[in-house]
Amino acid sequence: MAKKEFFRDKRISEITGGREVICPGAHDSLVDRINALAPDQALYIDFPILPKQFDNTRKFLKYGNEARAGVNPEAPPAEAIARALHDAQVPFGSIVVRSRLDRLTVTRTMLDTCIEGMKLYAYSVQNAPIKVAGPYRGQSVIKDFGAVFNVDVPSEERKIERHRVKLSNVPLYDVDSKKQLWTGIEAVCDCDFTRWWITGRYLQERLFCQHIVAAYYAVAKFCTRNRLFKDQTAEDMKVPSWAVPFPIFSEVAVGYWNKMRAQVIVNTGKMRKPLNSGKRSKLLGDYTAAKGKETALWHPGDKKIIDYNWY
Ligand SMILES: [Zn+2]
């Protein structure tokens, strides 16, 4: 389906046209090569990006390595996620958070999806506001089990206006339950993405799409702006922003991602193509491993993600 201009993948001619095309060697660091691209340069990768045993992206994401968070019950979410990314074995392309509510469910977010969701959120702030409704559930239940929100997120597709996302188990109070709740934040979206694969490694597994990521940012913002219950303190209102259950990438990491989308093509064996989401996820894993969490991730006080350079 055709995407809106702001979201569509670049065509080969747009990536290479008028640019000096550089071919890296198989032993070059692609992270360094992509990072070093000047605006008038493009990269043509003429060898497989994924490890040999995975002949396609889907297999890599299903059976390749992953970052795992949620094991240490005391670590705050951002720290647990940063540590999971740090400890993950390269190559990896997604992060899973294991729920401490039921100890069965895991939620998985592809690294590329994390940034696509950030971009969608930035777009919505400028162009088509995300609508948040809720919280549903009574106040007494929310303290222990978190809140439910229904969220309308604009679509990147031209022909689809909005996606409906339902977020559950969102912590709203600065109490002990928040330490479990953030690992068990669940979401469903009406798009196809969340249905298209499950790895089968876990008894219960959910895949977050970019609409869910964008919806979560909108809910976090909504909660910091609105006192939803009379007894909520200023600290309580910050809890959803504290509980973000996926990595928030830094401005420089997003700069690297922008280059992956706008200045890199790959030979898939049959044809030349822009990098797909799976390959971008793998290269984001490589980036995180090479640069470290200080560089790759957003930290409090950094520029707001809506003010990053998105193109
Ligand atoms: Zn979706």
PDB file of C-alpha atoms and ligand atoms in Angstrom:
ATOM      1  CA  MET A   1       0.000   0.000   0.000  1.00  0.00           C
ATOM      2  CA  ALA A   2       1.201   3.482  -0.793  1.00  0.00           C
ATOM      3  CA  LYS A   3       2.523   5.535   2.088  1.00  0.00           C
ATOM      4  CA  LYS A   4       2.187   9.244   2.685  1.00  0.00           C
ATOM      5  CA  GLU A   5       5.120  11.270   1.402  1.00  0.00           C
ATOM      6  CA  PHE A   6       6.625  11.745   4.880  1.00  0.00           C
ATOM      7  CA  PHE A   7       6.852   7.973   5.433  1.00  0.00           C
ATOM      8  CA  ARG A   8       7.455   6.367   2.069  1.00  0.00           C
ATOM      9  CA  ASP A   9      10.678   4.522   1.283  1.00  0.00           C
ATOM     10  CA  LYS A  10      12.965   6.318  -1.110  1.00  0.00           C
ATOM     11  CA  ARG A  11      13.283   5.034  -4.656  1.00  0.00           C
ATOM     12  CA  ILE A  12      16.658   3.748  -5.867  1.00  0.00           C
ATOM     13  CA  SER A  13      16.930   6.736  -8.209  1.00  0.00           C
ATOM     14  CA  GLU A  14      16.353   9.133  -5.303  1.00  0.00           C
ATOM     15  CA  ILE A  15      18.994   7.399  -3.197  1.00  0.00           C
ATOM     16  CA  THR A  16      21.729   7.251  -5.800  1.00  0.00           C
ATOM     17  CA  GLY A  17      20.773  10.093  -8.143  1.00  0.00           C
ATOM     18  CA  GLY A  18      23.416  12.838  -8.217  1.00  0.00           C
ATOM     19  CA  ARG A  19      25.403  11.155  -5.456  1.00  0.00           C
ATOM     20  CA  GLU A  20      28.805   9.530  -5.398  1.00  0.00           C
ATOM     21  CA  VAL A  21      28.099   5.819  -4.861  1.00  0.00           C
ATOM     22  CA  ILE A  22      30.513   4.086  -2.492  1.00  0.00           C
ATOM     23  CA  CYS A  23      30.882   0.284  -2.288  1.00  0.00           C
ATOM     24  CA  PRO A  24      32.142  -0.892   1.091  1.00  0.00           C
ATOM     25  CA  GLY A  25      34.238  -4.063   1.423  1.00  0.00           C
ATOM     26  CA  ALA A  26      32.786  -7.099   3.196  1.00  0.00           C
ATOM     27  CA  HIS A  27      35.089  -6.486   6.166  1.00  0.00           C
ATOM     28  CA  ASP A  28      34.315  -2.787   6.569  1.00  0.00           C
ATOM     29  CA  SER A  29      32.192  -1.669   9.496  1.00  0.00           C
ATOM     30  CA  LEU A  30      28.857  -0.767   7.944  1.00  0.00           C
ATOM     31  CA  VAL A  31      28.039   1.315  11.007  1.00  0.00           C
ATOM     32  CA  ASP A  32      31.083   3.500  10.367  1.00  0.00           C
ATOM     33  CA  ARG A  33      30.468   3.606   6.629  1.00  0.00           C
ATOM     34  CA  ILE A  34      26.839   4.679   7.012  1.00  0.00           C
ATOM     35  CA  ASN A  35      27.674   7.195   9.734  1.00  0.00           C
ATOM     36  CA  ALA A  36      30.387   8.765   7.620  1.00  0.00           C
ATOM     37  CA  LEU A  37      28.167   9.318   4.562  1.00  0.00           C
ATOM     38  CA  ALA A  38      28.172  12.946   3.424  1.00  0.00           C
ATOM     39  CA  PRO A  39      24.914  14.321   1.993  1.00  0.00           C
ATOM     40  CA  ASP A  40      26.230  13.866  -1.551  1.00  0.00           C
ATOM     41  CA  GLN A  41      27.224  10.228  -1.049  1.00  0.00           C
ATOM     42  CA  ALA A  42      25.312   6.944  -1.147  1.00  0.00           C
ATOM     43  CA  LEU A  43      26.311   3.444  -0.092  1.00  0.00           C
ATOM     44  CA  TYR A  44      25.814   0.368  -2.254  1.00  0.00           C
ATOM     45  CA  ILE A  45      26.183  -2.821  -0.213  1.00  0.00           C
ATOM     46  CA  ASP A  46      26.943  -5.687  -2.545  1.00  0.00           C
ATOM     47  CA  PHE A  47      27.142  -8.504   0.022  1.00  0.00           C
ATOM     48  CA  PRO A  48      24.638 -10.074   2.445  1.00  0.00           C
ATOM     49  CA  ILE A  49      23.991  -7.987   5.561  1.00  0.00           C
ATOM     50  CA  LEU A  50      22.373 -10.787   7.527  1.00  0.00           C
ATOM     51  CA  PRO A  51      24.318 -13.770   8.862  1.00  0.00           C
ATOM     52  CA  LYS A  52      24.582 -16.635   6.364  1.00  0.00           C
ATOM     53  CA  GLN A  53      22.182 -18.991   8.123  1.00  0.00           C
ATOM     54  CA  PHE A  54      19.318 -16.514   7.674  1.00  0.00           C
ATOM     55  CA  ASP A  55      18.483 -16.173   4.029  1.00  0.00           C
ATOM     56  CA  ASN A  56      15.751 -13.638   4.687  1.00  0.00           C
ATOM     57  CA  THR A  57      14.884 -10.955   7.170  1.00  0.00           C
ATOM     58  CA  ARG A  58      11.910 -12.697   8.639  1.00  0.00           C
ATOM     59  CA  LYS A  59      14.018 -15.700   9.586  1.00  0.00           C
ATOM     60  CA  PHE A  60      16.622 -13.439  11.129  1.00  0.00           C
ATOM     61  CA  LEU A  61      14.035 -11.725  13.279  1.00  0.00           C
ATOM     62  CA  LYS A  62      12.437 -15.026  14.224  1.00  0.00           C
ATOM     63  CA  TYR A  63      15.505 -17.080  14.992  1.00  0.00           C
ATOM     64  CA  GLY A  64      18.313 -14.569  15.431  1.00  0.00           C
ATOM     65  CA  ASN A  65      19.483 -13.052  18.710  1.00  0.00           C
ATOM     66  CA  GLU A  66      17.400 -10.610  20.704  1.00  0.00           C
ATOM     67  CA  ALA A  67      17.937  -8.212  23.591  1.00  0.00           C
ATOM     68  CA  ARG A  68      16.074  -9.287  26.733  1.00  0.00           C
ATOM     69  CA  ALA A  69      14.856  -6.930  29.418  1.00  0.00           C
ATOM     70  CA  GLY A  70      12.776  -7.267  32.536  1.00  0.00           C
ATOM     71  CA  VAL A  71      14.875  -9.799  34.406  1.00  0.00           C
ATOM     72  CA  ASN A  72      16.136  -7.572  37.212  1.00  0.00           C
ATOM     73  CA  PRO A  73      13.097  -6.498  39.239  1.00  0.00           C
ATOM     74  CA  GLU A  74      14.725  -3.368  40.691  1.00  0.00           C
ATOM     75  CA  ALA A  75      16.127  -1.720  37.565  1.00  0.00           C
ATOM     76  CA  PRO A  76      14.034   1.204  36.248  1.00  0.00           C
ATOM     77  CA  PRO A  77      12.750   0.639  32.691  1.00  0.00           C
ATOM     78  CA  ALA A  78      15.254   2.864  30.857  1.00  0.00           C
ATOM     79  CA  GLU A  79      18.119   1.229  32.724  1.00  0.00           C
ATOM     80  CA  ALA A  80      16.808  -2.313  32.181  1.00  0.00           C
ATOM     81  CA  ILE A  81      16.387  -1.642  28.472  1.00  0.00           C
ATOM     82  CA  ALA A  82      19.809  -0.005  28.121  1.00  0.00           C
ATOM     83  CA  ARG A  83      21.382  -2.958  29.896  1.00  0.00           C
ATOM     84  CA  ALA A  84      19.517  -5.476  27.732  1.00  0.00           C
ATOM     85  CA  LEU A  85      20.787  -3.748  24.591  1.00  0.00           C
ATOM     86  CA  HIS A  86      24.293  -3.663  26.021  1.00  0.00           C
ATOM     87  CA  ASP A  87      24.236  -7.367  26.936  1.00  0.00           C
ATOM     88  CA  ALA A  88      22.632  -8.589  23.707  1.00  0.00           C
ATOM     89  CA  GLN A  89      24.717 -10.722  21.430  1.00  0.00           C
ATOM     90  CA  VAL A  90      25.374  -9.177  18.035  1.00  0.00           C
ATOM     91  CA  PRO A  91      23.712  -9.505  15.591  1.00  0.00           C
ATOM     92  CA  PHE A  92      20.286  -8.786  17.036  1.00  0.00           C
ATOM     93  CA  GLY A  93      17.324  -6.828  15.730  1.00  0.00           C
ATOM     94  CA  SER A  94      14.686  -6.721  18.441  1.00  0.00           C
ATOM     95  CA  ILE A  95      14.159  -6.332  22.157  1.00  0.00           C
ATOM     96  CA  VAL A  96      11.825  -8.421  24.278  1.00  0.00           C
ATOM     97  CA  VAL A  97      10.449  -7.477  27.676  1.00  0.00           C
ATOM     98  CA  ARG A  98       9.236 -10.318  29.844  1.00  0.00           C
ATOM     99  CA  SER A  99       6.148  -9.566  31.898  1.00  0.00           C
ATOM    100  CA  ARG A 100       6.511  -9.845  35.639  1.00  0.00           C
ATOM    101  CA  LEU A 101       2.728  -9.812  35.959  1.00  0.00           C
ATOM    102  CA  ASP A 102       2.161 -13.307  34.570  1.00  0.00           C
ATOM    103  CA  ARG A 103       5.788 -14.354  33.920  1.00  0.00           C
ATOM    104  CA  LEU A 104       4.632 -15.783  30.602  1.00  0.00           C
ATOM    105  CA  THR A 105       3.958 -12.957  28.220  1.00  0.00           C
ATOM    106  CA  VAL A 106       6.728 -11.188  26.396  1.00  0.00           C
ATOM    107  CA  THR A 107       6.408  -8.123  24.219  1.00  0.00           C
ATOM    108  CA  ARG A 108       8.782  -7.711  21.321  1.00  0.00           C
ATOM    109  CA  THR A 109       9.688  -4.517  19.494  1.00  0.00           C
ATOM    110  CA  MET A 110      11.910  -4.482  16.445  1.00  0.00           C
ATOM    111  CA  LEU A 111      14.538  -1.766  16.764  1.00  0.00           C
ATOM    112  CA  ASP A 112      13.426  -0.207  13.490  1.00  0.00           C
ATOM    113  CA  THR A 113       9.845  -0.093  14.777  1.00  0.00           C
ATOM    114  CA  CYS A 114      11.032   1.909  17.807  1.00  0.00           C
ATOM    115  CA  ILE A 115      12.205   4.687  15.504  1.00  0.00           C
ATOM    116  CA  GLU A 116       9.290   4.401  13.080  1.00  0.00           C
ATOM    117  CA  GLY A 117       6.991   4.917  16.079  1.00  0.00           C
ATOM    118  CA  MET A 118       8.988   7.949  17.221  1.00  0.00           C
ATOM    119  CA  LYS A 119       8.712   9.398  13.722  1.00  0.00           C
ATOM    120  CA  LEU A 120       4.989   8.728  13.596  1.00  0.00           C
ATOM    121  CA  TYR A 121       4.561  10.441  16.959  1.00  0.00           C
ATOM    122  CA  ALA A 122       6.575  13.464  15.756  1.00  0.00           C
ATOM    123  CA  TYR A 123       4.415  13.564  12.624  1.00  0.00           C
ATOM    124  CA  SER A 124       1.213  13.427  14.643  1.00  0.00           C
ATOM    125  CA  VAL A 125       2.235  16.367  16.815  1.00  0.00           C
ATOM    126  CA  GLN A 126       2.738  18.488  13.699  1.00  0.00           C
ATOM    127  CA  ASN A 127       0.007  17.178  11.430  1.00  0.00           C
ATOM    128  CA  ALA A 128      -2.690  14.889  12.797  1.00  0.00           C
ATOM    129  CA  PRO A 129      -3.040  14.680  16.566  1.00  0.00           C
ATOM    130  CA  ILE A 130      -3.200  11.287  18.242  1.00  0.00           C
ATOM    131  CA  LYS A 131      -6.447  11.018  20.187  1.00  0.00           C
ATOM    132  CA  VAL A 132      -6.231   9.499  23.648  1.00  0.00           C
ATOM    133  CA  ALA A 133      -9.360   8.288  25.461  1.00  0.00           C
ATOM    134  CA  GLY A 134      -9.377   6.958  28.985  1.00  0.00           C
ATOM    135  CA  PRO A 135      -8.318   5.860  31.466  1.00  0.00           C
ATOM    136  CA  TYR A 136     -10.849   3.062  31.587  1.00  0.00           C
ATOM    137  CA  ARG A 137     -11.036   0.901  34.725  1.00  0.00           C
ATOM    138  CA  GLY A 138     -11.749   2.217  38.177  1.00  0.00           C
ATOM    139  CA  GLN A 139      -9.267   4.098  40.258  1.00  0.00           C
ATOM    140  CA  SER A 140      -8.907   1.361  42.894  1.00  0.00           C
ATOM    141  CA  VAL A 141      -8.018  -1.233  40.257  1.00  0.00           C
ATOM    142  CA  ILE A 142      -5.644   1.092  38.417  1.00  0.00           C
ATOM    143  CA  LYS A 143      -3.234   1.354  41.340  1.00  0.00           C
ATOM    144  CA  ASP A 144      -2.598  -2.385  41.232  1.00  0.00           C
ATOM    145  CA  PHE A 145      -3.280  -3.333  37.637  1.00  0.00           C
ATOM    146  CA  GLY A 146      -2.650  -0.192  35.619  1.00  0.00           C
ATOM    147  CA  ALA A 147      -4.947   1.704  33.303  1.00  0.00           C
ATOM    148  CA  VAL A 148      -6.458   1.037  29.904  1.00  0.00           C
ATOM    149  CA  PHE A 149      -6.430   3.661  27.145  1.00  0.00           C
ATOM    150  CA  ASN A 150      -7.922   3.664  23.677  1.00  0.00           C
ATOM    151  CA  VAL A 151      -5.803   5.585  21.239  1.00  0.00           C
ATOM    152  CA  ASP A 152      -6.439   6.719  17.659  1.00  0.00           C
ATOM    153  CA  VAL A 153      -3.178   6.989  15.736  1.00  0.00           C
ATOM    154  CA  PRO A 154      -2.834   8.466  12.232  1.00  0.00           C
ATOM    155  CA  SER A 155      -1.728   5.964   9.611  1.00  0.00           C
ATOM    156  CA  GLU A 156       1.311   6.296   7.363  1.00  0.00           C
ATOM    157  CA  GLU A 157      -0.732   4.745   4.587  1.00  0.00           C
ATOM    158  CA  ARG A 158      -2.464   7.076   2.190  1.00  0.00           C
ATOM    159  CA  LYS A 159      -5.694   5.119   2.142  1.00  0.00           C
ATOM    160  CA  ILE A 160      -6.020   4.442   5.843  1.00  0.00           C
ATOM    161  CA  GLU A 161      -6.945   7.345   8.043  1.00  0.00           C
ATOM    162  CA  ARG A 162      -6.296   5.975  11.505  1.00  0.00           C
ATOM    163  CA  HIS A 163      -5.361   2.897  13.472  1.00  0.00           C
ATOM    164  CA  ARG A 164      -6.983   1.993  16.739  1.00  0.00           C
ATOM    165  CA  VAL A 165      -4.673   0.964  19.545  1.00  0.00           C
ATOM    166  CA  LYS A 166      -5.691  -0.308  22.949  1.00  0.00           C
ATOM    167  CA  LEU A 167      -3.039  -0.029  25.643  1.00  0.00           C
ATOM    168  CA  SER A 168      -3.411  -1.946  28.902  1.00  0.00           C
ATOM    169  CA  ASN A 169      -1.609  -2.163  32.244  1.00  0.00           C
ATOM    170  CA  VAL A 170      -0.242   1.390  32.017  1.00  0.00           C
ATOM    171  CA  PRO A 171       0.981   2.424  35.488  1.00  0.00           C
ATOM    172  CA  LEU A 172      -0.385   5.779  36.686  1.00  0.00           C
ATOM    173  CA  TYR A 173       0.833   5.895  40.268  1.00  0.00           C
ATOM    174  CA  ASP A 174       4.279   6.160  41.792  1.00  0.00           C
ATOM    175  CA  VAL A 175       3.789   3.042  43.908  1.00  0.00           C
ATOM    176  CA  ASP A 176       5.503  -0.349  44.063  1.00  0.00           C
ATOM    177  CA  SER A 177       3.226  -1.937  41.465  1.00  0.00           C
ATOM    178  CA  LYS A 178       4.807   0.231  38.752  1.00  0.00           C
ATOM    179  CA  LYS A 179       7.932  -1.974  38.875  1.00  0.00           C
ATOM    180  CA  GLN A 180       5.923  -4.946  37.631  1.00  0.00           C
ATOM    181  CA  LEU A 181       3.425  -3.070  35.512  1.00  0.00           C
ATOM    182  CA  TRP A 182       5.902  -1.562  33.040  1.00  0.00           C
ATOM    183  CA  THR A 183       7.065  -5.054  32.034  1.00  0.00           C
ATOM    184  CA  GLY A 184       3.477  -6.103  31.406  1.00  0.00           C
ATOM    185  CA  ILE A 185       2.235  -3.181  29.327  1.00  0.00           C
ATOM    186  CA  GLU A 186       0.187  -4.746  26.576  1.00  0.00           C
ATOM    187  CA  ALA A 187      -1.243  -3.396  23.397  1.00  0.00           C
ATOM    188  CA  VAL A 188      -3.271  -4.419  20.405  1.00  0.00           C
ATOM    189  CA  CYS A 189      -3.534  -2.580  17.122  1.00  0.00           C
ATOM    190  CA  ASP A 190      -5.887  -3.088  14.204  1.00  0.00           C
ATOM    191  CA  CYS A 191      -3.084  -3.048  11.619  1.00  0.00           C
ATOM    192  CA  ASP A 192      -1.698  -6.222  10.031  1.00  0.00           C
ATOM    193  CA  PHE A 193       1.759  -5.911  11.486  1.00  0.00           C
ATOM    194  CA  THR A 194       1.128  -7.409  14.916  1.00  0.00           C
ATOM    195  CA  ARG A 195      -0.314 -10.530  13.359  1.00  0.00           C
ATOM    196  CA  TRP A 196       2.380 -11.236  10.844  1.00  0.00           C
ATOM    197  CA  TRP A 197       4.716 -13.186  12.968  1.00  0.00           C
ATOM    198  CA  ILE A 198       5.323 -14.757  16.315  1.00  0.00           C
ATOM    199  CA  THR A 199       8.633 -16.477  16.940  1.00  0.00           C
ATOM    200  CA  GLY A 200       7.212 -19.370  18.918  1.00  0.00           C
ATOM    201  CA  ARG A 201       9.971 -19.039  21.522  1.00  0.00           C
ATOM    202  CA  TYR A 202       7.586 -17.922  24.200  1.00  0.00           C
ATOM    203  CA  LEU A 203       4.233 -19.154  25.387  1.00  0.00           C
ATOM    204  CA  GLN A 204       2.663 -15.748  24.932  1.00  0.00           C
ATOM    205  CA  GLU A 205       4.282 -13.255  22.679  1.00  0.00           C
ATOM    206  CA  ARG A 206       3.144  -9.893  21.385  1.00  0.00           C
ATOM    207  CA  LEU A 207       4.739  -7.768  18.736  1.00  0.00           C
ATOM    208  CA  PHE A 208       4.556  -4.003  19.063  1.00  0.00           C
ATOM    209  CA  CYS A 209       3.975  -2.068  15.837  1.00  0.00           C
ATOM    210  CA  GLN A 210       4.890   1.560  15.198  1.00  0.00           C
ATOM    211  CA  HIS A 211       1.313   2.657  15.966  1.00  0.00           C
ATOM    212  CA  ILE A 212       1.595   1.152  19.426  1.00  0.00           C
ATOM    213  CA  VAL A 213       4.933   2.911  19.996  1.00  0.00           C
ATOM    214  CA  ALA A 214       3.467   6.249  18.859  1.00  0.00           C
ATOM    215  CA  ALA A 215       0.322   5.639  20.933  1.00  0.00           C
ATOM    216  CA  TYR A 216       2.411   5.038  24.029  1.00  0.00           C
ATOM    217  CA  TYR A 217       4.275   8.328  23.621  1.00  0.00           C
ATOM    218  CA  ALA A 218       0.955  10.124  23.221  1.00  0.00           C
ATOM    219  CA  VAL A 219      -0.440   8.505  26.375  1.00  0.00           C
ATOM    220  CA  ALA A 220       2.692   9.398  28.341  1.00  0.00           C
ATOM    221  CA  LYS A 221       2.372  13.010  27.219  1.00  0.00           C
ATOM    222  CA  PHE A 222      -1.360  13.025  27.975  1.00  0.00           C
ATOM    223  CA  CYS A 223      -0.702  11.782  31.509  1.00  0.00           C
ATOM    224  CA  THR A 224       1.983  14.363  32.280  1.00  0.00           C
ATOM    225  CA  ARG A 225      -0.381  17.132  31.139  1.00  0.00           C
ATOM    226  CA  ASN A 226      -3.598  15.993  32.796  1.00  0.00           C
ATOM    227  CA  ARG A 227      -4.240  15.051  36.389  1.00  0.00           C
ATOM    228  CA  LEU A 228      -6.489  12.055  35.735  1.00  0.00           C
ATOM    229  CA  PHE A 229      -7.487  11.485  39.363  1.00  0.00           C
ATOM    230  CA  LYS A 230      -7.713  13.953  42.211  1.00  0.00           C
ATOM    231  CA  ASP A 231      -5.246  12.014  44.354  1.00  0.00           C
ATOM    232  CA  GLN A 232      -2.527  11.956  41.706  1.00  0.00           C
ATOM    233  CA  THR A 233       0.641  13.797  42.671  1.00  0.00           C
ATOM    234  CA  ALA A 234       3.071  15.482  40.272  1.00  0.00           C
ATOM    235  CA  GLU A 235       5.285  12.394  40.631  1.00  0.00           C
ATOM    236  CA  ASP A 236       2.415  10.078  39.730  1.00  0.00           C
ATOM    237  CA  MET A 237       1.807  12.022  36.543  1.00  0.00           C
ATOM    238  CA  LYS A 238       5.346  11.290  35.354  1.00  0.00           C
ATOM    239  CA  VAL A 239       5.072   7.517  35.800  1.00  0.00           C
ATOM    240  CA  PRO A 240       3.897   6.649  32.261  1.00  0.00           C
ATOM    241  CA  SER A 241       6.903   8.566  30.846  1.00  0.00           C
ATOM    242  CA  TRP A 242       9.146   6.649  33.225  1.00  0.00           C
ATOM    243  CA  ALA A 243       7.615   3.327  32.160  1.00  0.00           C
ATOM    244  CA  VAL A 244       8.315   3.456  28.396  1.00  0.00           C
ATOM    245  CA  PRO A 245       8.707  -0.266  27.566  1.00  0.00           C
ATOM    246  CA  PHE A 246      11.009   0.040  24.536  1.00  0.00           C
ATOM    247  CA  PRO A 247      14.245   1.901  23.697  1.00  0.00           C
ATOM    248  CA  ILE A 248      14.067   5.618  22.923  1.00  0.00           C
ATOM    249  CA  PHE A 249      16.833   6.326  20.440  1.00  0.00           C
ATOM    250  CA  SER A 250      19.007   9.455  20.557  1.00  0.00           C
ATOM    251  CA  GLU A 251      19.102  12.182  17.954  1.00  0.00           C
ATOM    252  CA  VAL A 252      22.402  10.896  16.513  1.00  0.00           C
ATOM    253  CA  ALA A 253      21.033   7.349  16.277  1.00  0.00           C
ATOM    254  CA  VAL A 254      18.048   8.720  14.371  1.00  0.00           C
ATOM    255  CA  GLY A 255      20.502  10.595  12.105  1.00  0.00           C
ATOM    256  CA  TYR A 256      22.106   7.227  11.338  1.00  0.00           C
ATOM    257  CA  TRP A 257      18.637   5.730  10.713  1.00  0.00           C
ATOM    258  CA  ASN A 258      17.739   8.591   8.365  1.00  0.00           C
ATOM    259  CA  LYS A 259      20.878   7.831   6.366  1.00  0.00           C
ATOM    260  CA  MET A 260      19.971   4.141   6.238  1.00  0.00           C
ATOM    261  CA  ARG A 261      16.653   5.089   4.663  1.00  0.00           C
ATOM    262  CA  ALA A 262      17.807   7.858   2.347  1.00  0.00           C
ATOM    263  CA  GLN A 263      21.365   6.960   1.310  1.00  0.00           C
ATOM    264  CA  VAL A 264      21.817   3.176   1.341  1.00  0.00           C
ATOM    265  CA  ILE A 265      20.897   0.456  -1.145  1.00  0.00           C
ATOM    266  CA  VAL A 266      21.618  -3.235  -0.997  1.00  0.00           C
ATOM    267  CA  ASN A 267      21.982  -6.010  -3.535  1.00  0.00           C
ATOM    268  CA  THR A 268      19.510  -8.688  -2.460  1.00  0.00           C
ATOM    269  CA  GLY A 269      20.855 -11.192  -4.974  1.00  0.00           C
ATOM    270  CA  LYS A 270      18.012 -10.512  -7.369  1.00  0.00           C
ATOM    271  CA  MET A 271      17.812  -6.751  -7.402  1.00  0.00           C
ATOM    272  CA  ARG A 272      18.940  -3.509  -5.812  1.00  0.00           C
ATOM    273  CA  LYS A 273      16.703  -2.311  -3.035  1.00  0.00           C
ATOM    274  CA  PRO A 274      16.576   0.165  -0.170  1.00  0.00           C
ATOM    275  CA  LEU A 275      17.169  -1.420   3.245  1.00  0.00           C
ATOM    276  CA  ASN A 276      14.017  -3.032   4.616  1.00  0.00           C
ATOM    277  CA  SER A 277      12.875  -2.817   8.205  1.00  0.00           C
ATOM    278  CA  GLY A 278      14.552  -6.065   9.258  1.00  0.00           C
ATOM    279  CA  LYS A 279      17.931  -5.079   7.866  1.00  0.00           C
ATOM    280  CA  ARG A 280      17.628  -1.636   9.430  1.00  0.00           C
ATOM    281  CA  SER A 281      16.842  -3.344  12.748  1.00  0.00           C
ATOM    282  CA  LYS A 282      19.960  -5.480  12.440  1.00  0.00           C
ATOM    283  CA  LEU A 283      22.101  -2.437  11.590  1.00  0.00           C
ATOM    284  CA  LEU A 284      20.582  -0.543  14.535  1.00  0.00           C
ATOM    285  CA  GLY A 285      21.606  -3.428  16.793  1.00  0.00           C
ATOM    286  CA  ASP A 286      25.126  -3.159  15.357  1.00  0.00           C
ATOM    287  CA  TYR A 287      25.045   0.608  15.925  1.00  0.00           C
ATOM    288  CA  THR A 288      23.955   0.249  19.546  1.00  0.00           C
ATOM    289  CA  ALA A 289      26.664  -2.334  20.196  1.00  0.00           C
ATOM    290  CA  ALA A 290      29.358  -0.225  18.527  1.00  0.00           C
ATOM    291  CA  LYS A 291      28.460   3.175  19.981  1.00  0.00           C
ATOM    292  CA  GLY A 292      27.181   2.166  23.399  1.00  0.00           C
ATOM    293  CA  LYS A 293      24.011   3.149  25.205  1.00  0.00           C
ATOM    294  CA  GLU A 294      25.196   6.649  26.088  1.00  0.00           C
ATOM    295  CA  THR A 295      25.349   7.574  22.418  1.00  0.00           C
ATOM    296  CA  ALA A 296      22.573   5.411  21.025  1.00  0.00           C
ATOM    297  CA  LEU A 297      19.806   6.183  23.505  1.00  0.00           C
ATOM    298  CA  TRP A 298      17.891   9.266  24.542  1.00  0.00           C
ATOM    299  CA  HIS A 299      18.543  10.625  28.042  1.00  0.00           C
ATOM    300  CA  PRO A 300      16.463  13.019  30.156  1.00  0.00           C
ATOM    301  CA  GLY A 301      17.382  16.584  29.220  1.00  0.00           C
ATOM    302  CA  ASP A 302      18.181  15.665  25.591  1.00  0.00           C
ATOM    303  CA  LYS A 303      16.304  17.300  22.723  1.00  0.00           C
ATOM    304  CA  LYS A 304      12.647  16.225  22.468  1.00  0.00           C
ATOM    305  CA  ILE A 305      12.039  13.522  19.889  1.00  0.00           C
ATOM    306  CA  ILE A 306       9.494  15.728  18.124  1.00  0.00           C
ATOM    307  CA  ASP A 307      12.316  18.212  17.482  1.00  0.00           C
ATOM    308  CA  TYR A 308      14.667  15.699  15.840  1.00  0.00           C
ATOM    309  CA  ASN A 309      15.356  16.071  12.161  1.00  0.00           C
ATOM    310  CA  TRP A 310      12.836  13.708  10.512  1.00  0.00           C
ATOM    311  CA  TYR A 311      12.800  13.226   6.766  1.00  0.00           C
TER     312      TYR A 311
HETATM  313 ZN    ZN B   1      -0.308  -1.050  14.211  1.00  0.00          ZN
END
